[in-house]
PDB file of C-alpha atoms in Angstrom:
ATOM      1  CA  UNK R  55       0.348   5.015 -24.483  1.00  0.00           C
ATOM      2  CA  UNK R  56       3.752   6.044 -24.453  1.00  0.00           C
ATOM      3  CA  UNK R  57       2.515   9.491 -23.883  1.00  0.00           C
ATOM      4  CA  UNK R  58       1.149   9.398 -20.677  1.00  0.00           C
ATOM      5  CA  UNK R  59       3.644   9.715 -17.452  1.00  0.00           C
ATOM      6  CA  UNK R  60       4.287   5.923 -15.597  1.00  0.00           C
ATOM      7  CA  UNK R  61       1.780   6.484 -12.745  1.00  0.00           C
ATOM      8  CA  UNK R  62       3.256   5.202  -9.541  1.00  0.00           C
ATOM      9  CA  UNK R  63       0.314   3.382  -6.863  1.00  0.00           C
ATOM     10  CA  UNK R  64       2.076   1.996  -3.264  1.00  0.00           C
ATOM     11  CA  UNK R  65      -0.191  -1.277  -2.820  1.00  0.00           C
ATOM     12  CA  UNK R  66       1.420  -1.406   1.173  1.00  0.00           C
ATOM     13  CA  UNK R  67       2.866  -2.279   3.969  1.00  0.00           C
ATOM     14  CA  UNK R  68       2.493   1.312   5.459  1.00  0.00           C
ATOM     15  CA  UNK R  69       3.382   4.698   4.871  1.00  0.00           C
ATOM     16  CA  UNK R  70       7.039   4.874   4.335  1.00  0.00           C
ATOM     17  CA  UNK R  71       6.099   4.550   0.729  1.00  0.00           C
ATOM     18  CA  UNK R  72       3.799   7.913   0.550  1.00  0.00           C
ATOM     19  CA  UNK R  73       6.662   9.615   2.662  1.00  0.00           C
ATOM     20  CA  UNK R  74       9.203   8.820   0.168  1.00  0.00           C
ATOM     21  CA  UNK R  75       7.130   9.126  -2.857  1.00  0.00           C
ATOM     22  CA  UNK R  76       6.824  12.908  -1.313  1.00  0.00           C
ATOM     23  CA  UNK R  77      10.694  13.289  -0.523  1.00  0.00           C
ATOM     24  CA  UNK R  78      11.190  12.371  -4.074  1.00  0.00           C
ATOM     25  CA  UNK R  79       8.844  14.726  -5.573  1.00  0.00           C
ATOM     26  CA  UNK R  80       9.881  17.616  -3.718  1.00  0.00           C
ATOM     27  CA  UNK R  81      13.704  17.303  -4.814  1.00  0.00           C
ATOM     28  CA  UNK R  82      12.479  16.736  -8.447  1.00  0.00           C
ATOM     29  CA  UNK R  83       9.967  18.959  -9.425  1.00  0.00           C
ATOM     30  CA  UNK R  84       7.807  18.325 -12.087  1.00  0.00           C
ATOM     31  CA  UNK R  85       7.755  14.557 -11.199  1.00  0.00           C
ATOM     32  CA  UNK R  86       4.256  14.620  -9.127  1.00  0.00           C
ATOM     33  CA  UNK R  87       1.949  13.545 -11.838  1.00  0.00           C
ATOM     34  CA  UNK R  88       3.831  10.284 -11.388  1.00  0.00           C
ATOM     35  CA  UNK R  89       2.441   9.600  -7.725  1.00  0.00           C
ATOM     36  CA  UNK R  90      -0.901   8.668  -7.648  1.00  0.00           C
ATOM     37  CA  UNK R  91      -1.999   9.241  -3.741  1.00  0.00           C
ATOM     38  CA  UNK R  92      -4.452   5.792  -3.367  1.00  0.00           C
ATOM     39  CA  UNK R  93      -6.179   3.570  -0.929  1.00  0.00           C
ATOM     40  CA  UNK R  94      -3.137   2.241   0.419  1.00  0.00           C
ATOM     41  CA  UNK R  95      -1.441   5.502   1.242  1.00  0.00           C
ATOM     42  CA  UNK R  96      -2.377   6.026   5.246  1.00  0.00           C
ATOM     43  CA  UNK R  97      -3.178   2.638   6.170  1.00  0.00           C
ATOM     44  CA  UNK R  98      -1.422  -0.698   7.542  1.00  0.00           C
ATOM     45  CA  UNK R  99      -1.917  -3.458   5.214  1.00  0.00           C
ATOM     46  CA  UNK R 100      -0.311  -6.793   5.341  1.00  0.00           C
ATOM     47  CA  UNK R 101       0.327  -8.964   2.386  1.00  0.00           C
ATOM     48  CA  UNK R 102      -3.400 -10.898   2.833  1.00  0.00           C
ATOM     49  CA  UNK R 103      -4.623  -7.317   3.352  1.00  0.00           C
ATOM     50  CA  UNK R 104      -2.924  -6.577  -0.345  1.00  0.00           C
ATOM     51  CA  UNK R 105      -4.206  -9.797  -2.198  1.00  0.00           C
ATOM     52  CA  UNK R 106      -7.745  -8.587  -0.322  1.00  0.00           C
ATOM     53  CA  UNK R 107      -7.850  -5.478  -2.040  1.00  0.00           C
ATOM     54  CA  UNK R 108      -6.634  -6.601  -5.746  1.00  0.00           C
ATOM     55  CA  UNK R 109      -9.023  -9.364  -5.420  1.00  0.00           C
ATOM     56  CA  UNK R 110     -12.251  -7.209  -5.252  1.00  0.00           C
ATOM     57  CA  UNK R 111     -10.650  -4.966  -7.231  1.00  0.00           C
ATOM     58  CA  UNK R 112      -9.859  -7.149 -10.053  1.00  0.00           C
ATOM     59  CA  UNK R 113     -13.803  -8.697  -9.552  1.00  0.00           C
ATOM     60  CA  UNK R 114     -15.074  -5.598  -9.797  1.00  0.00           C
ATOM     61  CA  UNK R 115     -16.365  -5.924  -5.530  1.00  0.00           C
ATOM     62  CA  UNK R 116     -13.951  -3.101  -3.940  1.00  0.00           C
ATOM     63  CA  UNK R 117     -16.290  -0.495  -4.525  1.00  0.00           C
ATOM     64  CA  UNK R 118     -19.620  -2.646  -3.349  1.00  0.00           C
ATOM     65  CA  UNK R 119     -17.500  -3.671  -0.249  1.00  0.00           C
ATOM     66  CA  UNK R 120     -15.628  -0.106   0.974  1.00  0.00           C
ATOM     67  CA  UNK R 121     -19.712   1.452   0.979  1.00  0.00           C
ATOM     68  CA  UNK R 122     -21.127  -1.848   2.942  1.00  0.00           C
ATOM     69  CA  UNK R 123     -20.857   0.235   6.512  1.00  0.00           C
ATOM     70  CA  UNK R 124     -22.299  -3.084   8.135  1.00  0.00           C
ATOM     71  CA  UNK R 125     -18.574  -4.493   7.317  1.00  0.00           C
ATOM     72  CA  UNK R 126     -16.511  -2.330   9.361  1.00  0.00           C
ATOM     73  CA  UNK R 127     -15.480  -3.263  12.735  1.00  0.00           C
ATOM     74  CA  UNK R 128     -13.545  -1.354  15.296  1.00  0.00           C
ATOM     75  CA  UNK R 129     -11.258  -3.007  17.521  1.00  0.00           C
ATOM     76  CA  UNK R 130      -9.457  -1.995  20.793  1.00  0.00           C
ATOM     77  CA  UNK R 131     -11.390   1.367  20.486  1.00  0.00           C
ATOM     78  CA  UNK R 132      -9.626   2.993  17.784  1.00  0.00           C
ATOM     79  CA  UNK R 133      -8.412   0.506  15.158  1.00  0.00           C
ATOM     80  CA  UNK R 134     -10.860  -0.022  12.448  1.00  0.00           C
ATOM     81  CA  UNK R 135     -11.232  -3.086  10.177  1.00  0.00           C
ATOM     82  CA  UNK R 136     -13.447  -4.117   7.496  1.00  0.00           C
ATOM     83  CA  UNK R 137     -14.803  -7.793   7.420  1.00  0.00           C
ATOM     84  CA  UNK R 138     -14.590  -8.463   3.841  1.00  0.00           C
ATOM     85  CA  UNK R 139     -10.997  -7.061   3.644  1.00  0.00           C
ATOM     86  CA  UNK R 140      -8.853  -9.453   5.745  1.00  0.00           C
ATOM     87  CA  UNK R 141      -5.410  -7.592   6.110  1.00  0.00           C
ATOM     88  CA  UNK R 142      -6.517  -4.341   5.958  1.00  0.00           C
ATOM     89  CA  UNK R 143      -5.880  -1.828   9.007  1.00  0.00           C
ATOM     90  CA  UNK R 144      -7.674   2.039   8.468  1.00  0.00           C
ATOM     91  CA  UNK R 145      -4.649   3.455  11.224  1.00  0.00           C
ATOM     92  CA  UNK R 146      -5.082   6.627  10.252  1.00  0.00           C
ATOM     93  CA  UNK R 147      -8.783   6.844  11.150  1.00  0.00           C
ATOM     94  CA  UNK R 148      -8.761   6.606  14.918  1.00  0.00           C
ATOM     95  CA  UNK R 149     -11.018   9.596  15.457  1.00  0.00           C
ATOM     96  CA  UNK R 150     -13.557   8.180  13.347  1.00  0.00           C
ATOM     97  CA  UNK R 151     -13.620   4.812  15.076  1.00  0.00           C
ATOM     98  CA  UNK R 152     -14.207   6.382  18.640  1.00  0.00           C
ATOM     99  CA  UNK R 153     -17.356   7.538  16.955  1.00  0.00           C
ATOM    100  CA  UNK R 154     -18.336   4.792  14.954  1.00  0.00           C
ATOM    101  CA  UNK R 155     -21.333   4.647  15.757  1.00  0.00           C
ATOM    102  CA  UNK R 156     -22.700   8.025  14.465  1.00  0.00           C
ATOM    103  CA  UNK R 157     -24.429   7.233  10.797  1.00  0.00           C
ATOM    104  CA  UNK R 158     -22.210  10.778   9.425  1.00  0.00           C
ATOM    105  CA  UNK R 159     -18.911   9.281  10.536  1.00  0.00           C
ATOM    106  CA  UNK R 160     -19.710   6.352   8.428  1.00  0.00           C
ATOM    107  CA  UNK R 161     -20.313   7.875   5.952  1.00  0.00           C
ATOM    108  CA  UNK R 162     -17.857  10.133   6.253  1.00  0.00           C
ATOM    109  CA  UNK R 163     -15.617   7.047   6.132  1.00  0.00           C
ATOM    110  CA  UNK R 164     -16.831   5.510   3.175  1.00  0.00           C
ATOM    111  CA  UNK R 165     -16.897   8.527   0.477  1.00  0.00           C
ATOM    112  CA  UNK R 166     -12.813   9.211   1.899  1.00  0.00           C
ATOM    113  CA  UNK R 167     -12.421   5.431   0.936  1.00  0.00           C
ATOM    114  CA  UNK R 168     -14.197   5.002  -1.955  1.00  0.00           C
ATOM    115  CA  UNK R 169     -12.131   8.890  -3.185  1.00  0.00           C
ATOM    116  CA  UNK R 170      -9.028   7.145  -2.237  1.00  0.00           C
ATOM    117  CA  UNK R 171     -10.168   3.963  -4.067  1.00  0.00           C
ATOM    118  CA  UNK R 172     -10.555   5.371  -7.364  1.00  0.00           C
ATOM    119  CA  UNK R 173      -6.933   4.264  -9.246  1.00  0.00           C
ATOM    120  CA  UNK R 174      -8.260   0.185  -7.972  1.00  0.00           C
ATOM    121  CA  UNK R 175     -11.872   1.010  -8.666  1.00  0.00           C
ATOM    122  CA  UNK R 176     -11.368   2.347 -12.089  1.00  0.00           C
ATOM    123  CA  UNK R 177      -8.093   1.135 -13.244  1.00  0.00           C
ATOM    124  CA  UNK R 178      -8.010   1.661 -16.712  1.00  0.00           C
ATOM    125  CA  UNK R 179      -5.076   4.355 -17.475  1.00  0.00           C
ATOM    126  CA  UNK R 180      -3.841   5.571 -21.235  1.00  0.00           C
ATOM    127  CA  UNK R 181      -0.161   5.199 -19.781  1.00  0.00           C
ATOM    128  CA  UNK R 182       2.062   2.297 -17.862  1.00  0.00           C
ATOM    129  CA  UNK R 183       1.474   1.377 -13.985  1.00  0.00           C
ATOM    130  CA  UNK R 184       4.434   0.465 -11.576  1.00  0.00           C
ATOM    131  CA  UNK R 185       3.242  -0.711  -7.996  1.00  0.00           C
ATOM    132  CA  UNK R 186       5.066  -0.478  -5.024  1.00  0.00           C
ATOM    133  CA  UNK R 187       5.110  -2.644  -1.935  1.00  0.00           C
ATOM    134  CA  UNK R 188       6.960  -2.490   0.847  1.00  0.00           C
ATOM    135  CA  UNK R 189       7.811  -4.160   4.364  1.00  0.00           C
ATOM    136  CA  UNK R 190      11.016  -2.253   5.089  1.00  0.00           C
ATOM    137  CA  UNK R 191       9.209   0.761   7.476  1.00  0.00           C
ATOM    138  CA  UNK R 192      11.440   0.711  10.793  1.00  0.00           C
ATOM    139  CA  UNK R 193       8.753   0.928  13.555  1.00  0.00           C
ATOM    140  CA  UNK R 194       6.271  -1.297  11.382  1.00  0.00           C
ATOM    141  CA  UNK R 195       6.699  -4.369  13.298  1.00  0.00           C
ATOM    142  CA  UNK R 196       6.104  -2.847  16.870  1.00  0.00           C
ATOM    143  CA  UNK R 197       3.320  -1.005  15.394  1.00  0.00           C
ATOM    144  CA  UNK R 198       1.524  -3.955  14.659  1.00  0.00           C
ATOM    145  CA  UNK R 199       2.353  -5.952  17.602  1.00  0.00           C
ATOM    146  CA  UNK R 200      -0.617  -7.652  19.044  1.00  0.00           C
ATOM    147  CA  UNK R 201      -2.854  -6.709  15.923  1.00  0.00           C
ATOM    148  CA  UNK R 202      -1.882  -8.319  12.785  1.00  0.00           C
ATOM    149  CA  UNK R 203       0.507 -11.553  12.958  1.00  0.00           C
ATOM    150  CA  UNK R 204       4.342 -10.335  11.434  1.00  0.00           C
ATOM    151  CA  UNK R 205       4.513 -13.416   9.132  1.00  0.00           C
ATOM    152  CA  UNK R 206       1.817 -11.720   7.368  1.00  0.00           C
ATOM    153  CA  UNK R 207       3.864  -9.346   6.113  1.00  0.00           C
ATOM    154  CA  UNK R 208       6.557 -11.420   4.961  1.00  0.00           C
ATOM    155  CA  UNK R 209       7.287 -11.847   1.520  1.00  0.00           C
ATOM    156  CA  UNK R 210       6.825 -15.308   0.325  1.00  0.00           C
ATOM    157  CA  UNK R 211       7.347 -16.515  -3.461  1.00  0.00           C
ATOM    158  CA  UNK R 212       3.305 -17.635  -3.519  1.00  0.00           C
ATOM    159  CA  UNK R 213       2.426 -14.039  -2.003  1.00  0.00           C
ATOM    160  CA  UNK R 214       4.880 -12.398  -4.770  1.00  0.00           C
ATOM    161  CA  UNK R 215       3.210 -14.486  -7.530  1.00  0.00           C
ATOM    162  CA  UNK R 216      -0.521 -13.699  -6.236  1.00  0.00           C
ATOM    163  CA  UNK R 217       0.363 -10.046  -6.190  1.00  0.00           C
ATOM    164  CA  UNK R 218       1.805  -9.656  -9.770  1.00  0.00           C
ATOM    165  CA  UNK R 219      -0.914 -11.796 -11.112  1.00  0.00           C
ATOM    166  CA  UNK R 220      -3.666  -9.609  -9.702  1.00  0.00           C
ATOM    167  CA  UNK R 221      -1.987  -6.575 -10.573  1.00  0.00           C
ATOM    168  CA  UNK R 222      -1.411  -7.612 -14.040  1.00  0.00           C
ATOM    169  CA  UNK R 223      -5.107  -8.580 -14.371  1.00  0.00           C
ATOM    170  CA  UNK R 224      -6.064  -5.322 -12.841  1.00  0.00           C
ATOM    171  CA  UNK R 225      -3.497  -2.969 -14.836  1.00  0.00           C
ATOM    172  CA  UNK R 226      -2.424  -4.809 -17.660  1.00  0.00           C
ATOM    173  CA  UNK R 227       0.622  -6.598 -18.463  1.00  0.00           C
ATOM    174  CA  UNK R 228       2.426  -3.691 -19.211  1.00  0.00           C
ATOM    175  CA  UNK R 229       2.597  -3.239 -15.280  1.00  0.00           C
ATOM    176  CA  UNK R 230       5.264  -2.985 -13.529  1.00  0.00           C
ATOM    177  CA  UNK R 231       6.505  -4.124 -10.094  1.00  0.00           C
ATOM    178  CA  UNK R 232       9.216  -3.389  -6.682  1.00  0.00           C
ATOM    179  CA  UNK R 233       8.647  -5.521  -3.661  1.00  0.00           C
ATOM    180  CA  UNK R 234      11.238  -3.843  -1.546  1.00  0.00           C
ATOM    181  CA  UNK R 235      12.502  -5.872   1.763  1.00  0.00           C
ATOM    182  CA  UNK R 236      14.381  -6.159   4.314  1.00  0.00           C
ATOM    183  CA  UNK R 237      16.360  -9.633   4.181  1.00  0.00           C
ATOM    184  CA  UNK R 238      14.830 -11.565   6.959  1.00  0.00           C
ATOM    185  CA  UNK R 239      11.819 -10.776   5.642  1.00  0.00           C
ATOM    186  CA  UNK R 240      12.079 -12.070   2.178  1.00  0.00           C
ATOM    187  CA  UNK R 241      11.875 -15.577   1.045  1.00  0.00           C
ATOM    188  CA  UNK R 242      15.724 -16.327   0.227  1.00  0.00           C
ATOM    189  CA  UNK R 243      14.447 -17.937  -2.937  1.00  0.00           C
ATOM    190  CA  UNK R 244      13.260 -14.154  -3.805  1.00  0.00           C
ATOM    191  CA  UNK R 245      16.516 -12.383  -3.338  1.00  0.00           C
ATOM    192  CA  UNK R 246      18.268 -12.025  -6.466  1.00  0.00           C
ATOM    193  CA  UNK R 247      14.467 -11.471  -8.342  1.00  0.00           C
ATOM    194  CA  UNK R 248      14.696  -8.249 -10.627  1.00  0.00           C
ATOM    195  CA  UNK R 249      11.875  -6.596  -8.987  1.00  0.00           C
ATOM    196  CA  UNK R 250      12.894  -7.712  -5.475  1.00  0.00           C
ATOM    197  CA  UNK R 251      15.286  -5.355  -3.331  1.00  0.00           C
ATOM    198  CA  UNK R 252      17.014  -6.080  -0.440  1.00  0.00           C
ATOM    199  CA  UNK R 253      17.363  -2.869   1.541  1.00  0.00           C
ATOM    200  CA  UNK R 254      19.625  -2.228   4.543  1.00  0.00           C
ATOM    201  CA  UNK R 255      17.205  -0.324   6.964  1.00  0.00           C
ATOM    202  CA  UNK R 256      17.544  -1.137  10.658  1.00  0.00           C
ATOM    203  CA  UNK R 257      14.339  -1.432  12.810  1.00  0.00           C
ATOM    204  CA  UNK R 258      13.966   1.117  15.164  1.00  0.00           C
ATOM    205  CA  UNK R 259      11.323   3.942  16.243  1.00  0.00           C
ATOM    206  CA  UNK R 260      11.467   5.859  12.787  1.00  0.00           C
ATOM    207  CA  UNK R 261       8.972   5.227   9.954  1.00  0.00           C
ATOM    208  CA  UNK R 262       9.777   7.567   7.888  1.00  0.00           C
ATOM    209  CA  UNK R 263      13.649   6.466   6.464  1.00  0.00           C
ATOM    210  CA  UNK R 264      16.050   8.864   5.046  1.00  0.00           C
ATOM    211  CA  UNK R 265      14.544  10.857   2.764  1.00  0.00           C
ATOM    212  CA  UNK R 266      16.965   9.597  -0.162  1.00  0.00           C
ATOM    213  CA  UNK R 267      16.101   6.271   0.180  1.00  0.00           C
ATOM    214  CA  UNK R 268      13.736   5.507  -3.041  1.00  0.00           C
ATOM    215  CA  UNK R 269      15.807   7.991  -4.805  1.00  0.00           C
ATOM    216  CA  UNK R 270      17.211   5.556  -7.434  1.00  0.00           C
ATOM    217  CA  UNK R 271      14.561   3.179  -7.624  1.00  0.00           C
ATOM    218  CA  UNK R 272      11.649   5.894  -8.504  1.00  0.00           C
ATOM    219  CA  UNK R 273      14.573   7.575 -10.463  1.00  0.00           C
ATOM    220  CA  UNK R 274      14.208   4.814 -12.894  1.00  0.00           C
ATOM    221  CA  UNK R 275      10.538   4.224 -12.840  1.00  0.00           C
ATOM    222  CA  UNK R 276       9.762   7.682 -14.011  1.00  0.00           C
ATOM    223  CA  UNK R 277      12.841   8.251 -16.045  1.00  0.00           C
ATOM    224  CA  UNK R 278      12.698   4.755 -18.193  1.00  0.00           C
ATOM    225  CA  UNK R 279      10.140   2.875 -19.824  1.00  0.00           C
ATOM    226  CA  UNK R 280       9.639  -0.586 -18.674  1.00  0.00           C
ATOM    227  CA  UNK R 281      11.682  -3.742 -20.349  1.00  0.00           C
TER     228      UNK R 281
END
């Protein structure tokens, strides 16, 4: 087990993860077997959007539901949904929901997911996992203005506790876990948790954050074992 590089999954809010996971691995080469590129990569997914996908993951659904084109749902002509996955926002897919309707762009659609799917739909691994979730993306809160309510991405102790125990079902107990947030939008009774981090990162129009910003945290994901 100890063989096998820690394999780092983001499990949301956005993409600031995936950009930093990238800024990471270009300054340190060598490191990209580490970052696992997943489901959660591209898309906007709130905290119910999170516990959505771990659920049918862990129950062995995810795969059954991602193919069941009858699910998906576009909304405001470009933002695409799937009924069974509460939470979970497909941004990055806008040209395919202006065509939703044509049977290849579904399909299309559902062998990118079900690709992108494969650490959640097959999750056994010979070495450790370490998810990452986030809230802390500058623009993320305009971005989802009108679509998905903010207080769903808030980090709440029974949110935290859902998470870890789905994850741990899913990956094992040897998985590990970094909820990083931005004060405000942490339950105070979660700062000061060893896998909760406060981060100083002022909302604005960026999304991507300074390019350093994960350095020390992925630092010692992929340079230590976990405790």
């Amino acid at each position: 087990m100890d063989g096998a590089p820690t394999r780092v999954l983001t499990i949301g809010c956005s993409c600031i993860n995936r950009f930093q996971f990238d800024f990471f691995q270009a300054r340190n080469p060598g490191s990209e077997a580490h970052f696992v590129r997943s489901l959660f990569d591209w898309n906007i997914v709130s905290l119910v959007g999170t516990e959505s996908i771990l659920r049918r993951a862990a129950d062995g659904s995810l795969r059954s539901v991602l193919q069941d084109t009858t699910g998906y749902v576009v909304e405001w002509e470009v933002l695409l949904f799937h009924q069974d996955l509460p939470g979970v926002c497909f941004f990055h897919e806008q040209d395919i929901a202006r065509t939703f309707d044509d049977p290849a762009q579904k399909n299309s659609l559902v062998s990118k997911l079900t690709h992108q799917a494969a650490p959640f739909l097959s999750p056994g691994y010979a070495g450790r996992t370490h998810l990452i979730w986030s809230n802390i993306q500058p623009n993320l809160p305009d971005t989802v203005n009108n679509v998905t309510p903010w207080d769903h991405f808030q980090l709440t102790r029974e949110r935290h506790a859902s998470i870890k125990a789905l994850g741990t079902a899913l990956f094992g107990d040897d998985t590990g876990y970094s909820f990083l947030g931005i004060a405000g939008d942490v339950a105070p009774d979660l700062i000061g948790a060893s896998d909760v981090h406060v981060i100083d990162l002022s909302r604005g129009p960026e999304y991507e954050g300074p390019p350093d910003l994960y350095d020390s945290l992925l630092a010692g994901i992929v340079e230590r074992p976990h405790t």
